[in-house]
Tab-separated table of C-alpha atoms and ligand atoms in Angstrom:
chain	number	residue	atom	x	y	z
A	24	MET	CA	25.213	9.453	7.000
A	25	ALA	CA	23.449	12.133	6.979
A	26	VAL	CA	19.184	11.266	7.555
A	27	PRO	CA	16.687	13.133	6.007
A	28	THR	CA	15.268	15.342	8.730
A	29	PRO	CA	11.832	14.206	10.243
A	30	GLN	CA	12.414	11.171	10.000
A	31	THR	CA	11.659	8.895	13.682
A	32	LEU	CA	13.417	5.437	14.644
A	33	THR	CA	11.291	3.308	13.257
A	34	GLY	CA	12.290	5.080	10.099
A	35	LEU	CA	15.865	4.482	10.014
A	36	THR	CA	17.611	1.346	8.274
A	37	LEU	CA	19.764	-0.779	10.012
A	38	GLU	CA	22.595	0.476	8.328
A	39	GLU	CA	21.678	4.385	9.487
A	40	LEU	CA	21.678	2.892	13.241
A	41	THR	CA	24.984	1.082	12.740
A	42	ASP	CA	26.151	4.256	12.005
A	43	GLN	CA	24.047	5.838	14.998
A	44	LEU	CA	25.554	3.064	17.371
A	45	GLY	CA	28.811	3.000	16.458
A	46	SER	CA	28.117	-0.889	15.644
A	47	ARG	CA	26.452	-3.265	14.077
A	48	THR	CA	26.047	-5.539	16.985
A	49	ARG	CA	24.485	-2.496	18.361
A	50	ALA	CA	22.171	-1.690	15.672
A	51	LEU	CA	20.445	-5.385	15.761
A	52	ALA	CA	19.844	-5.890	19.229
A	53	ALA	CA	18.332	-2.419	18.734
A	54	VAL	CA	16.188	-3.851	16.336
A	55	ARG	CA	15.422	-7.042	17.786
A	56	TRP	CA	14.526	-4.483	20.620
A	57	LEU	CA	11.960	-1.984	17.865
A	58	TYR	CA	10.879	-5.150	16.087
A	59	ALA	CA	9.753	-7.731	18.866
A	60	GLY	CA	5.804	-6.858	19.408
A	61	ALA	CA	3.442	-3.754	18.905
A	62	LEU	CA	5.066	0.283	18.561
A	63	PRO	CA	6.704	0.840	21.703
A	64	PRO	CA	5.304	3.555	23.894
A	65	GLU	CA	8.523	4.606	24.086
A	66	LEU	CA	11.704	5.010	24.753
A	67	PRO	CA	13.665	3.074	27.589
A	68	GLU	CA	17.119	4.948	29.643
A	69	ARG	CA	17.763	0.647	27.987
A	70	ILE	CA	17.319	-1.926	26.080
A	71	PRO	CA	19.256	-5.316	26.145
A	72	GLY	CA	22.530	-5.674	23.832
A	73	VAL	CA	23.163	-1.203	23.861
A	74	ALA	CA	25.806	0.163	25.612
A	75	ALA	CA	24.142	2.878	27.991
A	76	ASN	CA	25.953	6.018	26.270
A	77	ALA	CA	25.529	5.818	22.586
A	78	TRP	CA	21.228	3.864	22.853
A	79	ALA	CA	21.326	7.394	25.169
A	80	GLY	CA	22.825	9.082	22.185
A	81	VAL	CA	19.666	7.430	19.426
A	82	ARG	CA	16.832	8.798	22.246
A	83	ALA	CA	18.262	12.637	21.685
A	84	ARG	CA	18.178	12.332	18.287
A	85	PHE	CA	15.116	10.285	17.707
A	86	ALA	CA	11.881	9.885	19.339
A	87	LEU	CA	8.918	6.721	18.126
A	88	PRO	CA	6.404	8.318	15.980
A	89	ARG	CA	3.778	10.151	16.954
A	90	ALA	CA	1.002	7.078	17.019
A	91	SER	CA	-2.039	5.650	18.117
A	92	VAL	CA	-4.678	4.320	17.331
A	93	ARG	CA	-8.353	6.630	17.620
A	94	GLU	CA	-10.310	4.225	16.945
A	95	ARG	CA	-10.369	0.537	15.700
A	96	ARG	CA	-13.745	-1.545	13.955
A	97	VAL	CA	-14.022	-4.856	13.912
A	98	SER	CA	-15.907	-6.780	10.991
A	99	VAL	CA	-17.380	-9.832	10.584
A	100	ASP	CA	-15.029	-11.510	8.555
A	101	GLY	CA	-11.841	-10.601	10.851
A	102	THR	CA	-10.899	-7.433	9.030
A	103	ILE	CA	-9.803	-4.606	11.961
A	104	LYS	CA	-9.900	-0.899	10.670
A	105	PHE	CA	-7.560	1.690	12.059
A	106	LEU	CA	-7.698	4.643	12.713
A	107	ILE	CA	-4.582	6.333	13.438
A	108	ALA	CA	-3.700	9.625	14.664
A	109	LEU	CA	-0.086	10.256	13.531
A	110	ASP	CA	1.147	13.957	14.218
A	111	GLY	CA	-1.617	16.801	12.973
A	112	VAL	CA	-3.315	14.724	10.722
A	113	ALA	CA	-5.364	10.906	10.411
A	114	VAL	CA	-4.860	7.832	8.775
A	115	GLU	CA	-6.640	4.260	7.817
A	116	SER	CA	-5.051	1.239	7.996
A	117	VAL	CA	-6.442	-2.427	8.203
A	118	LEU	CA	-6.046	-5.698	8.441
A	119	ILE	CA	-6.734	-8.450	6.326
A	120	PRO	CA	-6.966	-11.955	8.502
A	121	SER	CA	-7.502	-14.743	5.573
A	122	ARG	CA	-6.080	-18.716	6.142
A	123	GLY	CA	-2.360	-18.929	7.042
A	124	ARG	CA	-1.906	-15.524	6.537
A	125	SER	CA	-2.348	-11.990	7.372
A	126	THR	CA	-2.253	-9.067	4.557
A	127	ILE	CA	-1.736	-5.489	6.064
A	128	CYS	CA	-2.981	-2.358	4.331
A	129	LEU	CA	-0.923	0.073	5.145
A	130	SER	CA	-1.330	4.885	4.130
A	131	SER	CA	1.154	7.080	2.419
A	132	GLN	CA	-0.013	9.248	2.517
A	133	SER	CA	-2.662	11.565	4.154
A	134	GLY	CA	-5.360	11.913	1.536
A	135	CYS	CA	-4.745	11.879	-1.144
A	136	THR	CA	-2.316	13.907	-4.733
A	137	ARG	CA	-4.640	11.878	-7.196
A	138	HIS	CA	-8.215	12.240	-8.282
A	139	CYS	CA	-9.485	8.981	-8.817
A	140	ALA	CA	-13.375	9.727	-9.653
A	141	PHE	CA	-14.917	6.382	-7.370
A	142	CYS	CA	-12.181	6.572	-4.741
A	143	ALA	CA	-13.416	8.346	-0.881
A	144	THR	CA	-10.371	9.044	0.110
A	145	ALA	CA	-9.491	11.459	-3.325
A	146	THR	CA	-12.962	13.379	-1.184
A	147	LEU	CA	-10.203	13.971	1.747
A	148	GLY	CA	-7.951	16.846	-0.670
A	149	PHE	CA	-4.240	15.913	0.532
A	150	LYS	CA	-3.611	16.663	3.609
A	151	ARG	CA	0.354	15.454	4.315
A	152	GLN	CA	3.616	13.097	3.216
A	153	LEU	CA	3.608	10.102	5.450
A	154	THR	CA	7.308	9.319	7.021
A	155	ALA	CA	8.518	6.000	6.707
A	156	GLY	CA	8.426	6.316	10.522
A	157	GLU	CA	4.997	6.242	10.110
A	158	ILE	CA	4.290	4.257	7.666
A	159	VAL	CA	5.799	1.868	9.452
A	160	ALA	CA	4.296	2.075	12.871
A	161	GLN	CA	0.993	1.363	10.960
A	162	PHE	CA	2.572	-1.404	10.151
A	163	LEU	CA	3.599	-2.567	14.109
A	164	ILE	CA	0.347	-1.275	15.513
A	165	ALA	CA	-1.707	-3.049	12.875
A	166	ARG	CA	0.739	-7.257	13.429
A	167	ALA	CA	0.167	-6.750	16.550
A	168	GLU	CA	-3.625	-7.959	16.456
A	169	ALA	CA	-2.769	-11.239	13.572
A	170	PRO	CA	-4.194	-13.670	14.708
A	171	SER	CA	-2.188	-16.935	15.741
A	172	ASP	CA	-2.796	-19.181	13.019
A	173	ALA	CA	-2.805	-16.392	10.477
A	174	PRO	CA	0.728	-14.274	10.906
A	175	ALA	CA	1.077	-10.871	9.117
A	176	THR	CA	3.092	-11.330	6.762
A	177	ASN	CA	2.113	-9.650	3.613
A	178	VAL	CA	2.190	-5.925	3.176
A	179	VAL	CA	-0.127	-3.868	0.609
A	180	PHE	CA	0.400	-0.705	-0.289
A	181	MET	CA	-3.794	-0.111	-1.255
A	182	GLY	CA	-5.021	2.330	1.216
A	183	MET	CA	-5.233	5.936	1.614
A	184	GLY	CA	-2.998	8.008	-1.387
A	185	GLU	CA	-0.366	7.686	-4.147
A	186	PRO	CA	2.818	5.519	-2.588
A	187	LEU	CA	4.383	6.829	-5.662
A	188	ASP	CA	3.731	10.654	-5.522
A	189	ASN	CA	5.489	9.894	-1.944
A	190	LEU	CA	8.238	7.541	-3.625
A	191	ASP	CA	11.266	8.757	-1.067
A	192	GLU	CA	9.716	7.550	1.999
A	193	VAL	CA	7.400	4.302	1.066
A	194	LEU	CA	10.820	3.252	-0.503
A	195	ARG	CA	12.592	3.766	2.753
A	196	ALA	CA	10.495	1.539	3.924
A	197	VAL	CA	10.290	-1.193	1.989
A	198	ARG	CA	13.841	-1.709	2.427
A	199	VAL	CA	13.349	-1.407	7.227
A	200	LEU	CA	10.140	-3.522	5.928
A	201	THR	CA	12.512	-6.058	4.804
A	202	GLN	CA	15.514	-5.637	6.657
A	203	SER	CA	17.003	-8.471	8.529
A	204	PRO	CA	16.500	-9.333	11.510
A	205	ALA	CA	13.355	-8.019	12.203
A	206	PRO	CA	11.234	-7.074	10.634
A	207	GLN	CA	12.086	-8.937	7.918
A	208	LEU	CA	9.619	-9.353	5.224
A	209	GLY	CA	10.297	-11.120	2.467
A	210	ALA	CA	10.721	-8.197	-0.794
A	211	GLU	CA	7.856	-10.246	-2.281
A	212	GLN	CA	4.875	-10.203	0.297
A	213	ILE	CA	4.787	-6.687	0.151
A	214	THR	CA	3.019	-4.578	-3.195
A	215	VAL	CA	3.069	-0.627	-3.744
A	216	SER	CA	0.122	0.048	-6.025
A	217	THR	CA	-0.125	3.077	-7.863
A	218	SER	CA	-2.665	4.876	-9.754
A	219	GLY	CA	-0.237	4.732	-12.665
A	220	VAL	CA	2.747	7.718	-11.843
A	221	LEU	CA	4.885	7.507	-15.142
A	222	PRO	CA	7.901	8.192	-13.457
A	223	GLY	CA	7.735	6.876	-9.944
A	224	MET	CA	6.427	3.916	-11.413
A	225	GLN	CA	9.730	3.410	-13.278
A	226	ARG	CA	12.086	4.357	-10.423
A	227	PHE	CA	10.322	1.411	-8.134
A	228	LEU	CA	11.344	-0.908	-10.775
A	229	ARG	CA	14.643	0.228	-11.239
A	230	GLU	CA	14.764	0.621	-7.814
A	231	SER	CA	13.329	-1.488	-5.182
A	232	SER	CA	12.291	-5.387	-5.422
A	233	ALA	CA	9.216	-5.857	-4.113
A	234	SER	CA	6.005	-5.881	-6.179
A	235	LEU	CA	4.101	-3.231	-8.346
A	236	ALA	CA	0.103	-3.277	-9.372
A	237	LEU	CA	-0.585	-0.581	-11.587
A	238	SER	CA	-4.587	-0.439	-11.023
A	239	LEU	CA	-5.627	0.412	-14.559
A	240	ASN	CA	-8.872	-0.076	-14.811
A	241	ALA	CA	-10.250	0.839	-18.222
A	242	THR	CA	-9.054	-0.672	-22.072
A	243	THR	CA	-9.491	2.807	-23.129
A	244	ASP	CA	-7.628	5.966	-22.075
A	245	GLU	CA	-11.534	7.444	-22.817
A	246	GLN	CA	-12.805	5.619	-19.924
A	247	ARG	CA	-9.075	5.787	-17.726
A	248	ASP	CA	-9.513	9.601	-18.573
A	249	ALA	CA	-12.789	10.251	-16.958
A	250	LEU	CA	-11.576	8.116	-13.990
A	251	MET	CA	-8.334	8.931	-13.624
A	252	PRO	CA	-7.924	12.511	-15.110
A	253	HIS	CA	-3.649	11.909	-14.728
A	254	ASN	CA	-4.216	9.702	-17.720
A	255	ARG	CA	-4.202	12.302	-19.817
A	256	LYS	CA	-0.294	13.491	-18.837
A	257	TRP	CA	0.441	9.681	-18.161
A	258	PRO	CA	-1.612	7.181	-20.821
A	259	ILE	CA	-2.658	3.867	-20.283
A	260	ALA	CA	0.119	3.060	-23.845
A	261	SER	CA	2.668	4.947	-21.582
A	262	LEU	CA	2.470	2.729	-17.784
A	263	LEU	CA	1.727	-0.137	-19.385
A	264	GLY	CA	5.388	0.392	-22.055
A	265	ALA	CA	7.280	0.973	-18.214
A	266	LEU	CA	5.926	-2.237	-17.990
A	267	ARG	CA	6.561	-3.879	-20.710
A	268	GLU	CA	10.529	-2.532	-20.435
A	269	HIS	CA	11.613	-3.878	-16.951
A	270	ALA	CA	9.285	-7.772	-18.740
A	271	ALA	CA	12.374	-8.173	-21.096
A	272	ALA	CA	14.964	-6.185	-18.471
A	273	ASP	CA	14.186	-8.976	-15.471
A	274	PRO	CA	11.364	-11.109	-17.261
A	275	SER	CA	10.893	-13.046	-14.457
A	276	ARG	CA	9.518	-10.431	-11.991
A	277	VAL	CA	5.273	-10.826	-12.108
A	278	HIS	CA	3.438	-7.586	-12.242
A	279	PHE	CA	-0.333	-6.502	-11.085
A	280	ILE	CA	-2.890	-4.899	-12.602
A	281	GLU	CA	-5.845	-4.376	-10.288
A	282	TYR	CA	-9.518	-3.752	-12.314
A	283	VAL	CA	-11.674	-2.222	-10.283
A	284	LEU	CA	-15.085	-3.379	-12.083
A	285	PHE	CA	-17.987	-0.684	-12.718
A	286	ASP	CA	-20.969	-1.479	-14.278
A	287	GLY	CA	-21.621	-0.596	-17.591
A	288	VAL	CA	-18.916	1.952	-17.900
A	289	ASN	CA	-16.184	-1.384	-17.880
A	290	ASP	CA	-17.530	-4.602	-17.273
A	291	SER	CA	-18.427	-5.418	-21.085
A	292	ASP	CA	-17.571	-8.373	-22.546
A	293	ALA	CA	-15.484	-5.701	-25.629
A	294	ASP	CA	-14.204	-4.362	-22.575
A	295	ALA	CA	-12.206	-7.896	-21.958
A	296	GLU	CA	-11.232	-8.212	-24.334
A	297	ARG	CA	-9.078	-5.382	-24.929
A	298	LEU	CA	-7.440	-5.582	-22.211
A	299	ALA	CA	-6.501	-9.217	-22.485
A	300	ALA	CA	-5.141	-7.824	-26.293
A	301	LEU	CA	-3.524	-4.654	-23.806
A	302	LEU	CA	-1.400	-7.507	-21.169
A	303	GLU	CA	-0.307	-9.234	-24.448
A	304	GLY	CA	2.862	-10.787	-23.552
A	305	LEU	CA	3.139	-9.136	-19.996
A	306	PRO	CA	4.332	-11.218	-17.660
A	307	ALA	CA	0.842	-9.791	-15.488
A	308	ARG	CA	-2.216	-11.240	-12.822
A	309	VAL	CA	-5.449	-9.240	-13.213
A	310	ASN	CA	-7.383	-8.538	-9.723
A	311	LEU	CA	-10.765	-7.602	-10.332
A	312	ILE	CA	-12.165	-5.367	-7.769
A	313	PRO	CA	-16.279	-5.169	-8.033
A	314	HIS	CA	-16.403	-1.474	-7.477
A	315	ASN	CA	-17.443	-0.246	-3.309
A	316	PRO	CA	-19.554	1.872	-2.836
A	317	MET	CA	-18.181	5.183	-2.088
A	318	GLY	CA	-20.127	8.853	-1.085
A	319	SER	CA	-22.809	10.554	-3.660
A	320	SER	CA	-20.884	8.827	-6.142
A	321	SER	CA	-23.864	6.986	-9.140
A	322	LEU	CA	-20.770	4.442	-10.315
A	323	ARG	CA	-22.297	0.827	-9.160
A	324	ALA	CA	-20.471	-2.325	-9.014
A	325	PRO	CA	-21.889	-5.350	-11.542
A	326	ALA	CA	-23.507	-8.132	-10.144
A	327	ALA	CA	-21.257	-11.065	-9.531
A	328	GLU	CA	-22.755	-13.237	-12.210
A	329	ARG	CA	-20.866	-10.351	-14.763
A	330	VAL	CA	-17.848	-10.083	-12.501
A	331	LEU	CA	-17.136	-14.126	-12.907
A	332	ALA	CA	-18.310	-13.613	-16.690
A	333	PHE	CA	-15.361	-10.914	-17.026
A	334	GLN	CA	-13.546	-13.510	-15.168
A	335	LYS	CA	-13.898	-16.237	-16.859
A	336	ARG	CA	-13.714	-14.702	-20.573
A	337	LEU	CA	-10.417	-13.314	-19.219
A	338	ARG	CA	-8.987	-16.267	-18.451
A	339	GLY	CA	-10.257	-18.084	-21.642
A	340	PHE	CA	-6.346	-15.921	-23.202
A	341	GLY	CA	-4.599	-17.388	-21.236
A	342	ARG	CA	-3.960	-14.397	-18.433
A	343	LEU	CA	-4.363	-15.532	-14.278
A	344	CYS	CA	-7.339	-13.805	-12.791
A	345	PHE	CA	-8.556	-13.912	-9.293
A	346	VAL	CA	-11.587	-11.730	-8.122
A	347	ARG	CA	-10.872	-10.278	-5.183
A	348	TRP	CA	-14.309	-10.283	-3.047
A	349	PRO	CA	-14.389	-7.265	-0.773
A	350	ARG	CA	-13.581	-7.964	2.744
A	351	GLY	CA	-14.848	-5.373	6.174
A	352	GLN	CA	-17.454	-3.438	3.575
A	353	GLU	CA	-19.806	-2.706	6.424
A	354	ILE	CA	-16.575	-0.803	8.430
A	355	ALA	CA	-16.152	0.688	4.783
A	356	ALA	CA	-12.389	-0.947	5.080
A	357	ALA	CA	-12.576	-2.447	1.961
A	358	CYS	CA	-10.423	-1.091	-1.043
A	359	GLY	CA	-11.873	3.267	-1.878
A	360	GLN	CA	-13.585	3.208	1.322
A	361	LEU	CA	-10.880	4.522	3.446
A	362	ALA	CA	-11.932	8.389	4.263
A	363	LEU	CA	-12.548	8.528	7.736
A	364	THR	CA	-15.817	8.093	8.283
A	365	ALA	CA	-15.843	6.799	11.678
A	366	ARG	CA	-14.381	10.273	12.565
A	367	PRO	CA	-15.097	13.373	11.281
A	368	GLU	CA	-13.755	15.480	13.649
A	369	VAL	CA	-10.085	14.180	13.420
A	370	ARG	CA	-9.880	14.836	9.822
A	371	GLU	CA	-7.397	17.622	10.886
B	449	LIG	N1	-3.481	4.947	-4.884
B	449	LIG	C1	-2.916	3.601	-5.006
B	449	LIG	C2	-3.425	2.861	-3.651
B	449	LIG	C3	-4.849	3.148	-3.412
B	449	LIG	S1	-6.082	2.913	-3.984
B	449	LIG	C4	-4.381	2.897	-6.392
B	449	LIG	O1	-4.362	4.017	-7.085
B	449	LIG	O2	-3.191	2.236	-6.675
B	449	LIG	C5	-5.511	0.867	-3.817
B	449	LIG	C6	-6.351	-0.035	-4.567
B	449	LIG	O3	-8.212	0.624	-4.559
B	449	LIG	C7	-6.823	0.530	-6.576
B	449	LIG	O4	-6.442	-0.227	-7.077
B	449	LIG	C8	-7.572	1.370	-6.363
B	449	LIG	O5	-7.856	1.640	-8.104
B	449	LIG	C9	-9.064	0.839	-6.238
B	449	LIG	N2	-9.715	1.746	-4.846
B	449	LIG	C10	-9.880	2.412	-5.474
B	449	LIG	N3	-11.290	3.001	-5.171
B	449	LIG	C11	-11.863	1.890	-5.696
B	449	LIG	C12	-13.402	1.386	-4.707
B	449	LIG	N4	-14.046	2.281	-4.616
B	449	LIG	N5	-13.806	0.204	-5.081
B	449	LIG	C13	-13.329	-0.830	-4.693
B	449	LIG	N6	-11.502	-0.415	-5.051
B	449	LIG	C14	-11.047	0.964	-5.024
């Protein structure tokens, strides 16, 4: 079984490890060792339960991903933002503890391939795709700091990058994160968020049982074209059409619609009504995200009362709708704020 290069140990699936180590029993032992705690600093000569010669072969062929924490910022609300140096690039990942469980926000690219007007990551340009091994490494680094009463059970691909523009590696990372006996996350506990890359959405829905979140952020194509330029290629109707088509085939799967609220742009009663109409009949929950400030943009979050009024109006149409109040905003760890603000010198 050929493993795509340059893949690292944390990017290998259990099947690939079985192939590489010559037995499933050894692969299970290797996975238990590899995902027992934080990302190991190096590969030892022996690991428990794996024959020395088999392990030596894997050790010669696959390295651990190069991932080291350059900076760690802790917010008053407990959110921790990690600046992680990878091979030649840096990314940010966030640990978000809440009652009883923590969520880890992962990056899928260094920089981003899209140009959303409201997102700080877009200002960085695109550096490179992350490998699955690097994505899983971010998870291990952040998971090690989850409070003992709030273990990291949830993952969102809402950090830097457009996950569906790096779909092979994201699907591989999801496969690794959900594999038994470790790290063993539930597929529904993983949410991949997209700015609306239609072909990637269709493939993701076919191939993965993880959750999909569509960052809709507007109720007319005119609004959305201005906020997210790739909407011209894949307009609102085509994106919701893909979700509808999938819902017809698998009615039990619930999708998430992310809707960033911008003061005076997309937060009117008419927008709430249009949003309700657009989602009619679709099994989807709406998450409202008040815009987090970034850079010199003139976009602002609406006042809290407007956010709540928008939520109420949408709920009035029977739509499940939650507000994601910002977490870690003062350390620039909230949605759309990941832009290596702390250490400009590690942008390369
Ligand atoms: N590229 C993917 C994932 C990264 S962005 C996507 O677009 O979905 C994760 C979420 O943060 C998206 O819902 C996006 O709309 C939102 N977001 C981006 N910039 C933001 C900002 N400045 N304030 C609030 N939310 C923002």
